[in-house]
Amino acid sequence: MKVLVTGGLGFIGSHTVVELQNEGFEVIIVDNLSNTSLSVLDGIKKITGKTPAYENIDLREKEKVQDFFKRHTDISGVIHFAASKAVGESVEDPLLYYENNISALIYVLQQLQQKPDANFIFSSSCTVYGQAEKMPITEDAELQQAISPYGNTKAVGEEIIADTAKVTNINAILLRYFNPIGSHPSAEIGELPIGVPQNLVPFITQTGFGLRKELAVYGDDYPTPDGTAVRDYIHVVDLAKAHVIALQRLLNKKNIAKVETFNLGTGTGSSVLEVINSFEKVSGKKLPYKIVGRREGDITSAYANTDKANNVLGWKAQSTLEEAMASAWKWEQKIRS
């Protein structure tokens, strides 16, 4: 079966391509290389023994999306990663995020709705919950007003998919990620941010390697045990495997609704300082950091209730925080060697 993976050379996308190919799927990647490198294809090949098909397409260009689907009529499913993803950047440049994250989604769905049967996996986010009132967060938690434009694009994207699925042959699964970290154990692929990292772990590993002077910890006055923000950090390989299971659920007609939603996390919250301590333990290095003011758009705490993913989807995160941090550090050392 042929699967389209948009943003398939990105961090989560590339790991998902590996898991899809390991399961025997034929993968075609669409990526405009806005936040990744073509060298990721080599890493995928080294791990799986096969280079996936690849096309450089910007999904904001409607005619190119139409042309792609005219040339590839035999696609059985789409996993849609392609989107800008940094909370802070979205606050600074909201229109970039609305254009990239919403337009691309619409153009892909417009093509899928013309198919007699379409299966769609959406890369969503726990940001749709905002600062949830109860922890851990369940899928039926009330969605809060988004704190950032990025979070809003994910909430609006979910609404667009739900509205479209009601009146078309599209079946969809919305996967709400918590905080993906780490890299493939082979260290052939991993997180490769262009410029200054927007996420915690690559900033930690770059600081540990000496590329950054020190890590800025945004706020130590949150109402948490050590005052720093708490998140649910999930190993990217665990996350990737969930996409394969979700796609197989749709292909095998096991879904019980046109649109299903699952949280993907470990169920455990870790503070920024705990993540730093975990890095120091696995690397043997002391990490330089300083406490600075809170960052606009950040919430206090978010970690998942994973019961639905465990029991209904049949997926469970396997790796520990230390295992994920060790793989991230191995990747950092590999790409700097």
mmCIF file of N, CA and C in Angstrom, residues 95-212:
data_model
loop_
_atom_site.group_PDB
_atom_site.id
_atom_site.type_symbol
_atom_site.label_atom_id
_atom_site.label_comp_id
_atom_site.label_asym_id
_atom_site.label_seq_id
_atom_site.Cartn_x
_atom_site.Cartn_y
_atom_site.Cartn_z
ATOM 1 N N LEU A 95 0.810 35.118 10.861
ATOM 2 C CA LEU A 95 0.307 34.879 9.506
ATOM 3 C C LEU A 95 1.069 33.759 8.806
ATOM 4 N N LEU A 96 2.375 33.644 9.086
ATOM 5 C CA LEU A 96 3.139 32.527 8.544
ATOM 6 C C LEU A 96 2.511 31.209 8.961
ATOM 7 N N TYR A 97 2.123 31.138 10.224
ATOM 8 C CA TYR A 97 1.559 29.899 10.761
ATOM 9 C C TYR A 97 0.166 29.614 10.211
ATOM 10 N N TYR A 98 -0.658 30.634 10.095
ATOM 11 C CA TYR A 98 -1.994 30.406 9.548
ATOM 12 C C TYR A 98 -1.929 29.996 8.085
ATOM 13 N N GLU A 99 -1.043 30.620 7.319
ATOM 14 C CA GLU A 99 -0.929 30.245 5.906
ATOM 15 C C GLU A 99 -0.388 28.831 5.760
ATOM 16 N N ASN A 100 0.701 28.540 6.447
ATOM 17 C CA ASN A 100 1.372 27.256 6.268
ATOM 18 C C ASN A 100 0.557 26.098 6.836
ATOM 19 N N ASN A 101 0.011 26.269 8.022
ATOM 20 C CA ASN A 101 -0.640 25.157 8.703
ATOM 21 C C ASN A 101 -2.076 24.923 8.266
ATOM 22 N N ILE A 102 -2.775 25.980 7.863
ATOM 23 C CA ILE A 102 -4.181 25.828 7.472
ATOM 24 C C ILE A 102 -4.327 25.618 5.968
ATOM 25 N N SER A 103 -3.649 26.447 5.161
ATOM 26 C CA SER A 103 -3.804 26.334 3.705
ATOM 27 C C SER A 103 -3.387 24.958 3.207
ATOM 28 N N ALA A 104 -2.230 24.488 3.661
ATOM 29 C CA ALA A 104 -1.736 23.189 3.210
ATOM 30 C C ALA A 104 -2.723 22.078 3.559
ATOM 31 N N LEU A 105 -3.250 22.121 4.763
ATOM 32 C CA LEU A 105 -4.229 21.125 5.197
ATOM 33 C C LEU A 105 -5.459 21.128 4.280
ATOM 34 N N ILE A 106 -5.983 22.302 3.990
ATOM 35 C CA ILE A 106 -7.176 22.418 3.142
ATOM 36 C C ILE A 106 -6.914 21.855 1.750
ATOM 37 N N TYR A 107 -5.765 22.195 1.186
ATOM 38 C CA TYR A 107 -5.484 21.756 -0.187
ATOM 39 C C TYR A 107 -5.352 20.244 -0.280
ATOM 40 N N VAL A 108 -4.782 19.616 0.747
ATOM 41 C CA VAL A 108 -4.684 18.155 0.756
ATOM 42 C C VAL A 108 -6.066 17.526 0.916
ATOM 43 N N LEU A 109 -6.864 18.059 1.839
ATOM 44 C CA LEU A 109 -8.209 17.510 2.053
ATOM 45 C C LEU A 109 -9.094 17.674 0.821
ATOM 46 N N GLN A 110 -8.920 18.778 0.096
ATOM 47 C CA GLN A 110 -9.707 18.986 -1.128
ATOM 48 C C GLN A 110 -9.463 17.870 -2.139
ATOM 49 N N GLN A 111 -8.241 17.377 -2.192
ATOM 50 C CA GLN A 111 -7.937 16.271 -3.103
ATOM 51 C C GLN A 111 -8.451 14.945 -2.549
ATOM 52 N N LEU A 112 -8.328 14.743 -1.255
ATOM 53 C CA LEU A 112 -8.774 13.485 -0.654
ATOM 54 C C LEU A 112 -10.288 13.312 -0.737
ATOM 55 N N GLN A 113 -11.025 14.414 -0.647
ATOM 56 C CA GLN A 113 -12.487 14.291 -0.666
ATOM 57 C C GLN A 113 -13.009 13.823 -2.025
ATOM 58 N N GLN A 114 -12.170 13.864 -3.034
ATOM 59 C CA GLN A 114 -12.570 13.389 -4.353
ATOM 60 C C GLN A 114 -12.395 11.881 -4.502
ATOM 61 N N LYS A 115 -11.738 11.264 -3.516
ATOM 62 C CA LYS A 115 -11.497 9.825 -3.566
ATOM 63 C C LYS A 115 -12.679 9.077 -2.946
ATOM 64 N N PRO A 116 -12.985 7.888 -3.452
ATOM 65 C CA PRO A 116 -14.106 7.120 -2.879
ATOM 66 C C PRO A 116 -13.840 6.650 -1.455
ATOM 67 N N ASP A 117 -12.551 6.549 -1.099
ATOM 68 C CA ASP A 117 -12.193 6.105 0.248
ATOM 69 C C ASP A 117 -10.860 6.758 0.597
ATOM 70 N N ALA A 118 -10.814 7.510 1.683
ATOM 71 C CA ALA A 118 -9.585 8.212 2.041
ATOM 72 C C ALA A 118 -9.323 8.077 3.530
ATOM 73 N N ASN A 119 -8.069 7.832 3.865
ATOM 74 C CA ASN A 119 -7.642 7.649 5.258
ATOM 75 C C ASN A 119 -6.601 8.703 5.594
ATOM 76 N N PHE A 120 -6.850 9.443 6.673
ATOM 77 C CA PHE A 120 -6.058 10.632 6.969
ATOM 78 C C PHE A 120 -5.643 10.648 8.434
ATOM 79 N N ILE A 121 -4.342 10.713 8.672
ATOM 80 C CA ILE A 121 -3.810 10.830 10.032
ATOM 81 C C ILE A 121 -3.284 12.250 10.192
ATOM 82 N N PHE A 122 -3.764 12.947 11.221
ATOM 83 C CA PHE A 122 -3.394 14.353 11.428
ATOM 84 C C PHE A 122 -2.466 14.511 12.611
ATOM 85 N N SER A 123 -1.382 15.208 12.361
ATOM 86 C CA SER A 123 -0.404 15.541 13.383
ATOM 87 C C SER A 123 -0.930 16.729 14.189
ATOM 88 N N SER A 124 -1.574 16.429 15.320
ATOM 89 C CA SER A 124 -2.109 17.498 16.160
ATOM 90 C C SER A 124 -1.224 17.659 17.388
ATOM 91 N N SER A 125 -1.740 18.313 18.405
ATOM 92 C CA SER A 125 -0.880 18.679 19.531
ATOM 93 C C SER A 125 -1.685 18.844 20.804
ATOM 94 N N CYS A 126 -1.019 18.602 21.928
ATOM 95 C CA CYS A 126 -1.654 18.832 23.223
ATOM 96 C C CYS A 126 -1.883 20.324 23.467
ATOM 97 N N THR A 127 -1.327 21.181 22.608
ATOM 98 C CA THR A 127 -1.572 22.621 22.771
ATOM 99 C C THR A 127 -3.051 22.962 22.626
ATOM 100 N N VAL A 128 -3.837 22.076 21.991
ATOM 101 C CA VAL A 128 -5.273 22.365 21.838
ATOM 102 C C VAL A 128 -5.982 22.381 23.193
ATOM 103 N N TYR A 129 -5.363 21.775 24.208
ATOM 104 C CA TYR A 129 -5.969 21.775 25.537
ATOM 105 C C TYR A 129 -5.668 23.060 26.306
ATOM 106 N N GLY A 130 -4.723 23.865 25.795
ATOM 107 C CA GLY A 130 -4.313 25.036 26.554
ATOM 108 C C GLY A 130 -3.812 24.599 27.927
ATOM 109 N N GLN A 131 -4.087 25.433 28.934
ATOM 110 C CA GLN A 131 -3.780 25.020 30.306
ATOM 111 C C GLN A 131 -4.988 24.263 30.842
ATOM 112 N N ALA A 132 -4.945 22.949 30.690
ATOM 113 C CA ALA A 132 -6.078 22.121 31.110
ATOM 114 C C ALA A 132 -6.301 22.248 32.616
ATOM 115 N N GLU A 133 -7.556 22.101 33.015
ATOM 116 C CA GLU A 133 -7.907 22.268 34.423
ATOM 117 C C GLU A 133 -7.501 21.060 35.264
ATOM 118 N N LYS A 134 -7.471 19.871 34.652
ATOM 119 C CA LYS A 134 -7.143 18.651 35.391
ATOM 120 C C LYS A 134 -5.996 17.908 34.716
ATOM 121 N N MET A 135 -5.146 17.302 35.544
ATOM 122 C CA MET A 135 -4.060 16.442 35.074
ATOM 123 C C MET A 135 -4.296 15.025 35.597
ATOM 124 N N PRO A 136 -3.938 13.994 34.849
ATOM 125 C CA PRO A 136 -3.508 14.045 33.459
ATOM 126 C C PRO A 136 -4.673 14.395 32.525
ATOM 127 N N ILE A 137 -4.339 14.801 31.304
ATOM 128 C CA ILE A 137 -5.340 15.302 30.363
ATOM 129 C C ILE A 137 -5.936 14.144 29.565
ATOM 130 N N THR A 138 -7.260 14.052 29.560
ATOM 131 C CA THR A 138 -7.953 13.053 28.744
ATOM 132 C C THR A 138 -8.415 13.688 27.433
ATOM 133 N N GLU A 139 -8.761 12.830 26.463
ATOM 134 C CA GLU A 139 -9.188 13.318 25.146
ATOM 135 C C GLU A 139 -10.482 14.114 25.204
ATOM 136 N N ASP A 140 -11.298 13.879 26.233
ATOM 137 C CA ASP A 140 -12.563 14.630 26.308
ATOM 138 C C ASP A 140 -12.456 15.870 27.194
ATOM 139 N N ALA A 141 -11.214 16.230 27.554
ATOM 140 C CA ALA A 141 -11.019 17.489 28.281
ATOM 141 C C ALA A 141 -11.482 18.644 27.398
ATOM 142 N N GLU A 142 -12.056 19.637 28.018
ATOM 143 C CA GLU A 142 -12.536 20.791 27.258
ATOM 144 C C GLU A 142 -11.357 21.513 26.611
ATOM 145 N N LEU A 143 -11.507 21.794 25.325
ATOM 146 C CA LEU A 143 -10.442 22.523 24.633
ATOM 147 C C LEU A 143 -10.499 23.986 25.051
ATOM 148 N N GLN A 144 -9.335 24.506 25.414
ATOM 149 C CA GLN A 144 -9.255 25.887 25.879
ATOM 150 C C GLN A 144 -8.927 26.817 24.712
ATOM 151 N N GLN A 145 -9.209 28.090 24.900
ATOM 152 C CA GLN A 145 -8.764 29.069 23.927
ATOM 153 C C GLN A 145 -7.245 28.964 23.790
ATOM 154 N N ALA A 146 -6.781 28.817 22.554
ATOM 155 C CA ALA A 146 -5.346 28.624 22.327
ATOM 156 C C ALA A 146 -4.554 29.820 22.832
ATOM 157 N N ILE A 147 -3.401 29.517 23.450
ATOM 158 C CA ILE A 147 -2.536 30.570 23.975
ATOM 159 C C ILE A 147 -1.633 31.123 22.869
ATOM 160 N N SER A 148 -1.378 30.314 21.843
ATOM 161 C CA SER A 148 -0.490 30.741 20.755
ATOM 162 C C SER A 148 -1.160 30.505 19.408
ATOM 163 N N PRO A 149 -0.760 31.258 18.371
ATOM 164 C CA PRO A 149 -1.260 30.981 17.014
ATOM 165 C C PRO A 149 -0.978 29.547 16.574
ATOM 166 N N TYR A 150 0.187 28.999 16.944
ATOM 167 C CA TYR A 150 0.471 27.606 16.605
ATOM 168 C C TYR A 150 -0.616 26.688 17.163
ATOM 169 N N GLY A 151 -0.908 26.836 18.458
ATOM 170 C CA GLY A 151 -1.938 26.006 19.066
ATOM 171 C C GLY A 151 -3.280 26.192 18.393
ATOM 172 N N ASN A 152 -3.580 27.412 17.999
ATOM 173 C CA ASN A 152 -4.855 27.686 17.334
ATOM 174 C C ASN A 152 -4.930 26.997 15.980
ATOM 175 N N THR A 153 -3.804 26.939 15.247
ATOM 176 C CA THR A 153 -3.841 26.265 13.944
ATOM 177 C C THR A 153 -4.146 24.781 14.101
ATOM 178 N N LYS A 154 -3.706 24.182 15.198
ATOM 179 C CA LYS A 154 -4.004 22.773 15.419
ATOM 180 C C LYS A 154 -5.481 22.582 15.786
ATOM 181 N N ALA A 155 -6.015 23.472 16.616
ATOM 182 C CA ALA A 155 -7.435 23.386 16.989
ATOM 183 C C ALA A 155 -8.325 23.603 15.777
ATOM 184 N N VAL A 156 -8.019 24.641 14.991
ATOM 185 C CA VAL A 156 -8.800 24.922 13.775
ATOM 186 C C VAL A 156 -8.645 23.778 12.777
ATOM 187 N N GLY A 157 -7.429 23.242 12.662
ATOM 188 C CA GLY A 157 -7.204 22.112 11.768
ATOM 189 C C GLY A 157 -8.071 20.920 12.131
ATOM 190 N N GLU A 158 -8.175 20.626 13.407
ATOM 191 C CA GLU A 158 -9.045 19.529 13.850
ATOM 192 C C GLU A 158 -10.497 19.787 13.462
ATOM 193 N N GLU A 159 -10.950 21.026 13.616
ATOM 194 C CA GLU A 159 -12.330 21.375 13.255
ATOM 195 C C GLU A 159 -12.562 21.207 11.755
ATOM 196 N N ILE A 160 -11.603 21.635 10.958
ATOM 197 C CA ILE A 160 -11.717 21.507 9.505
ATOM 198 C C ILE A 160 -11.841 20.038 9.111
ATOM 199 N N ILE A 161 -11.018 19.199 9.712
ATOM 200 C CA ILE A 161 -11.061 17.766 9.403
ATOM 201 C C ILE A 161 -12.401 17.161 9.802
ATOM 202 N N ALA A 162 -12.884 17.507 11.000
ATOM 203 C CA ALA A 162 -14.157 16.964 11.474
ATOM 204 C C ALA A 162 -15.311 17.392 10.570
ATOM 205 N N ASP A 163 -15.333 18.662 10.197
ATOM 206 C CA ASP A 163 -16.406 19.156 9.316
ATOM 207 C C ASP A 163 -16.352 18.485 7.952
ATOM 208 N N THR A 164 -15.153 18.269 7.438
ATOM 209 C CA THR A 164 -14.990 17.659 6.118
ATOM 210 C C THR A 164 -15.367 16.185 6.146
ATOM 211 N N ALA A 165 -14.961 15.488 7.195
ATOM 212 C CA ALA A 165 -15.245 14.056 7.294
ATOM 213 C C ALA A 165 -16.749 13.769 7.343
ATOM 214 N N LYS A 166 -17.509 14.701 7.928
ATOM 215 C CA LYS A 166 -18.965 14.514 8.028
ATOM 216 C C LYS A 166 -19.622 14.351 6.669
ATOM 217 N N VAL A 167 -19.087 15.000 5.663
ATOM 218 C CA VAL A 167 -19.774 15.072 4.368
ATOM 219 C C VAL A 167 -18.956 14.459 3.230
ATOM 220 N N THR A 168 -17.895 13.721 3.564
ATOM 221 C CA THR A 168 -17.061 13.088 2.544
ATOM 222 C C THR A 168 -16.748 11.651 2.954
ATOM 223 N N ASN A 169 -15.951 10.984 2.120
ATOM 224 C CA ASN A 169 -15.519 9.621 2.420
ATOM 225 C C ASN A 169 -14.193 9.582 3.168
ATOM 226 N N ILE A 170 -13.820 10.687 3.769
ATOM 227 C CA ILE A 170 -12.583 10.734 4.539
ATOM 228 C C ILE A 170 -12.820 10.187 5.949
ATOM 229 N N ASN A 171 -11.969 9.260 6.361
ATOM 230 C CA ASN A 171 -11.905 8.809 7.754
ATOM 231 C C ASN A 171 -10.591 9.323 8.319
ATOM 232 N N ALA A 172 -10.625 9.823 9.549
ATOM 233 C CA ALA A 172 -9.444 10.483 10.087
ATOM 234 C C ALA A 172 -9.178 10.093 11.537
ATOM 235 N N ILE A 173 -7.914 10.130 11.896
ATOM 236 C CA ILE A 173 -7.505 10.006 13.295
ATOM 237 C C ILE A 173 -6.640 11.214 13.630
ATOM 238 N N LEU A 174 -7.009 11.896 14.691
ATOM 239 C CA LEU A 174 -6.272 13.059 15.180
ATOM 240 C C LEU A 174 -5.361 12.597 16.311
ATOM 241 N N LEU A 175 -4.074 12.763 16.133
ATOM 242 C CA LEU A 175 -3.109 12.340 17.147
ATOM 243 C C LEU A 175 -2.559 13.581 17.850
ATOM 244 N N ARG A 176 -2.910 13.709 19.105
ATOM 245 C CA ARG A 176 -2.482 14.877 19.886
ATOM 246 C C ARG A 176 -1.195 14.536 20.630
ATOM 247 N N TYR A 177 -0.068 15.026 20.079
ATOM 248 C CA TYR A 177 1.233 14.736 20.670
ATOM 249 C C TYR A 177 1.446 15.579 21.904
ATOM 250 N N PHE A 178 2.205 15.005 22.838
ATOM 251 C CA PHE A 178 2.721 15.809 23.918
ATOM 252 C C PHE A 178 4.125 16.277 23.479
ATOM 253 N N ASN A 179 5.213 15.940 24.078
ATOM 254 C CA ASN A 179 6.502 16.549 23.684
ATOM 255 C C ASN A 179 7.474 15.507 23.150
ATOM 256 N N PRO A 180 7.582 15.389 21.828
ATOM 257 C CA PRO A 180 8.461 14.383 21.236
ATOM 258 C C PRO A 180 9.934 14.769 21.388
ATOM 259 N N ILE A 181 10.751 13.803 21.799
ATOM 260 C CA ILE A 181 12.195 14.033 21.960
ATOM 261 C C ILE A 181 12.951 12.779 21.531
ATOM 262 N N GLY A 182 14.274 12.885 21.503
ATOM 263 C CA GLY A 182 15.114 11.728 21.227
ATOM 264 C C GLY A 182 15.423 11.575 19.757
ATOM 265 N N SER A 183 15.955 10.399 19.415
ATOM 266 C CA SER A 183 16.278 10.100 18.024
ATOM 267 C C SER A 183 16.241 8.596 17.838
ATOM 268 N N HIS A 184 16.365 8.162 16.580
ATOM 269 C CA HIS A 184 16.428 6.735 16.298
ATOM 270 C C HIS A 184 17.668 6.152 16.982
ATOM 271 N N PRO A 185 17.575 4.942 17.542
ATOM 272 C CA PRO A 185 18.717 4.373 18.270
ATOM 273 C C PRO A 185 19.967 4.206 17.412
ATOM 274 N N SER A 186 19.802 4.145 16.104
ATOM 275 C CA SER A 186 20.949 4.045 15.194
ATOM 276 C C SER A 186 21.711 5.359 15.080
ATOM 277 N N ALA A 187 21.080 6.455 15.499
ATOM 278 C CA ALA A 187 21.625 7.813 15.334
ATOM 279 C C ALA A 187 21.809 8.174 13.861
ATOM 280 N N GLU A 188 21.041 7.530 12.983
ATOM 281 C CA GLU A 188 21.080 7.888 11.558
ATOM 282 C C GLU A 188 20.104 9.016 11.237
ATOM 283 N N ILE A 189 19.066 9.171 12.048
ATOM 284 C CA ILE A 189 18.144 10.298 11.920
ATOM 285 C C ILE A 189 17.827 10.814 13.318
ATOM 286 N N GLY A 190 17.444 12.084 13.397
ATOM 287 C CA GLY A 190 17.113 12.694 14.683
ATOM 288 C C GLY A 190 16.567 14.084 14.462
ATOM 289 N N GLU A 191 16.508 14.859 15.527
ATOM 290 C CA GLU A 191 15.986 16.219 15.427
ATOM 291 C C GLU A 191 17.082 17.131 14.879
ATOM 292 N N LEU A 192 16.758 17.835 13.793
ATOM 293 C CA LEU A 192 17.755 18.641 13.101
ATOM 294 C C LEU A 192 17.225 20.056 12.894
ATOM 295 N N PRO A 193 17.084 20.835 13.969
ATOM 296 C CA PRO A 193 16.526 22.183 13.825
ATOM 297 C C PRO A 193 17.467 23.095 13.047
ATOM 298 N N ILE A 194 16.884 23.908 12.185
ATOM 299 C CA ILE A 194 17.665 24.888 11.435
ATOM 300 C C ILE A 194 17.719 26.176 12.248
ATOM 301 N N GLY A 195 18.920 26.669 12.493
ATOM 302 C CA GLY A 195 19.066 27.873 13.304
ATOM 303 C C GLY A 195 18.994 27.547 14.789
ATOM 304 N N VAL A 196 18.542 28.515 15.576
ATOM 305 C CA VAL A 196 18.452 28.334 17.030
ATOM 306 C C VAL A 196 17.274 27.413 17.343
ATOM 307 N N PRO A 197 17.494 26.333 18.102
ATOM 308 C CA PRO A 197 16.391 25.412 18.398
ATOM 309 C C PRO A 197 15.254 26.110 19.150
ATOM 310 N N GLN A 198 14.024 25.742 18.801
ATOM 311 C CA GLN A 198 12.849 26.271 19.484
ATOM 312 C C GLN A 198 12.374 25.330 20.598
ATOM 313 N N ASN A 199 12.897 24.108 20.594
ATOM 314 C CA ASN A 199 12.472 23.115 21.571
ATOM 315 C C ASN A 199 13.569 22.844 22.595
ATOM 316 N N LEU A 200 13.167 22.363 23.761
ATOM 317 C CA LEU A 200 14.075 22.234 24.898
ATOM 318 C C LEU A 200 15.231 21.272 24.659
ATOM 319 N N VAL A 201 14.942 20.057 24.232
ATOM 320 C CA VAL A 201 15.986 19.028 24.209
ATOM 321 C C VAL A 201 17.108 19.324 23.217
ATOM 322 N N PRO A 202 16.822 19.723 21.968
ATOM 323 C CA PRO A 202 17.969 20.060 21.101
ATOM 324 C C PRO A 202 18.777 21.246 21.620
ATOM 325 N N PHE A 203 18.126 22.160 22.333
ATOM 326 C CA PHE A 203 18.888 23.258 22.929
ATOM 327 C C PHE A 203 19.791 22.726 24.045
ATOM 328 N N ILE A 204 19.279 21.765 24.802
ATOM 329 C CA ILE A 204 20.093 21.137 25.843
ATOM 330 C C ILE A 204 21.296 20.428 25.236
ATOM 331 N N THR A 205 21.058 19.611 24.203
ATOM 332 C CA THR A 205 22.167 18.833 23.637
ATOM 333 C C THR A 205 23.183 19.737 22.938
ATOM 334 N N GLN A 206 22.711 20.799 22.296
ATOM 335 C CA GLN A 206 23.649 21.734 21.665
ATOM 336 C C GLN A 206 24.481 22.472 22.720
ATOM 337 N N THR A 207 23.837 22.802 23.836
ATOM 338 C CA THR A 207 24.567 23.446 24.931
ATOM 339 C C THR A 207 25.570 22.465 25.537
ATOM 340 N N GLY A 208 25.142 21.225 25.706
ATOM 341 C CA GLY A 208 26.034 20.207 26.233
ATOM 342 C C GLY A 208 27.250 19.990 25.349
ATOM 343 N N PHE A 209 27.065 20.159 24.045
ATOM 344 C CA PHE A 209 28.172 19.966 23.099
ATOM 345 C C PHE A 209 29.052 21.206 22.987
ATOM 346 N N GLY A 210 28.561 22.332 23.516
ATOM 347 C CA GLY A 210 29.336 23.557 23.488
ATOM 348 C C GLY A 210 28.960 24.527 22.378
ATOM 349 N N LEU A 211 27.907 24.199 21.615
ATOM 350 C CA LEU A 211 27.473 25.101 20.540
ATOM 351 C C LEU A 211 26.749 26.324 21.091
ATOM 352 N N ARG A 212 26.141 26.170 22.247
ATOM 353 C CA ARG A 212 25.439 27.270 22.905
ATOM 354 C C ARG A 212 26.124 27.545 24.237
#
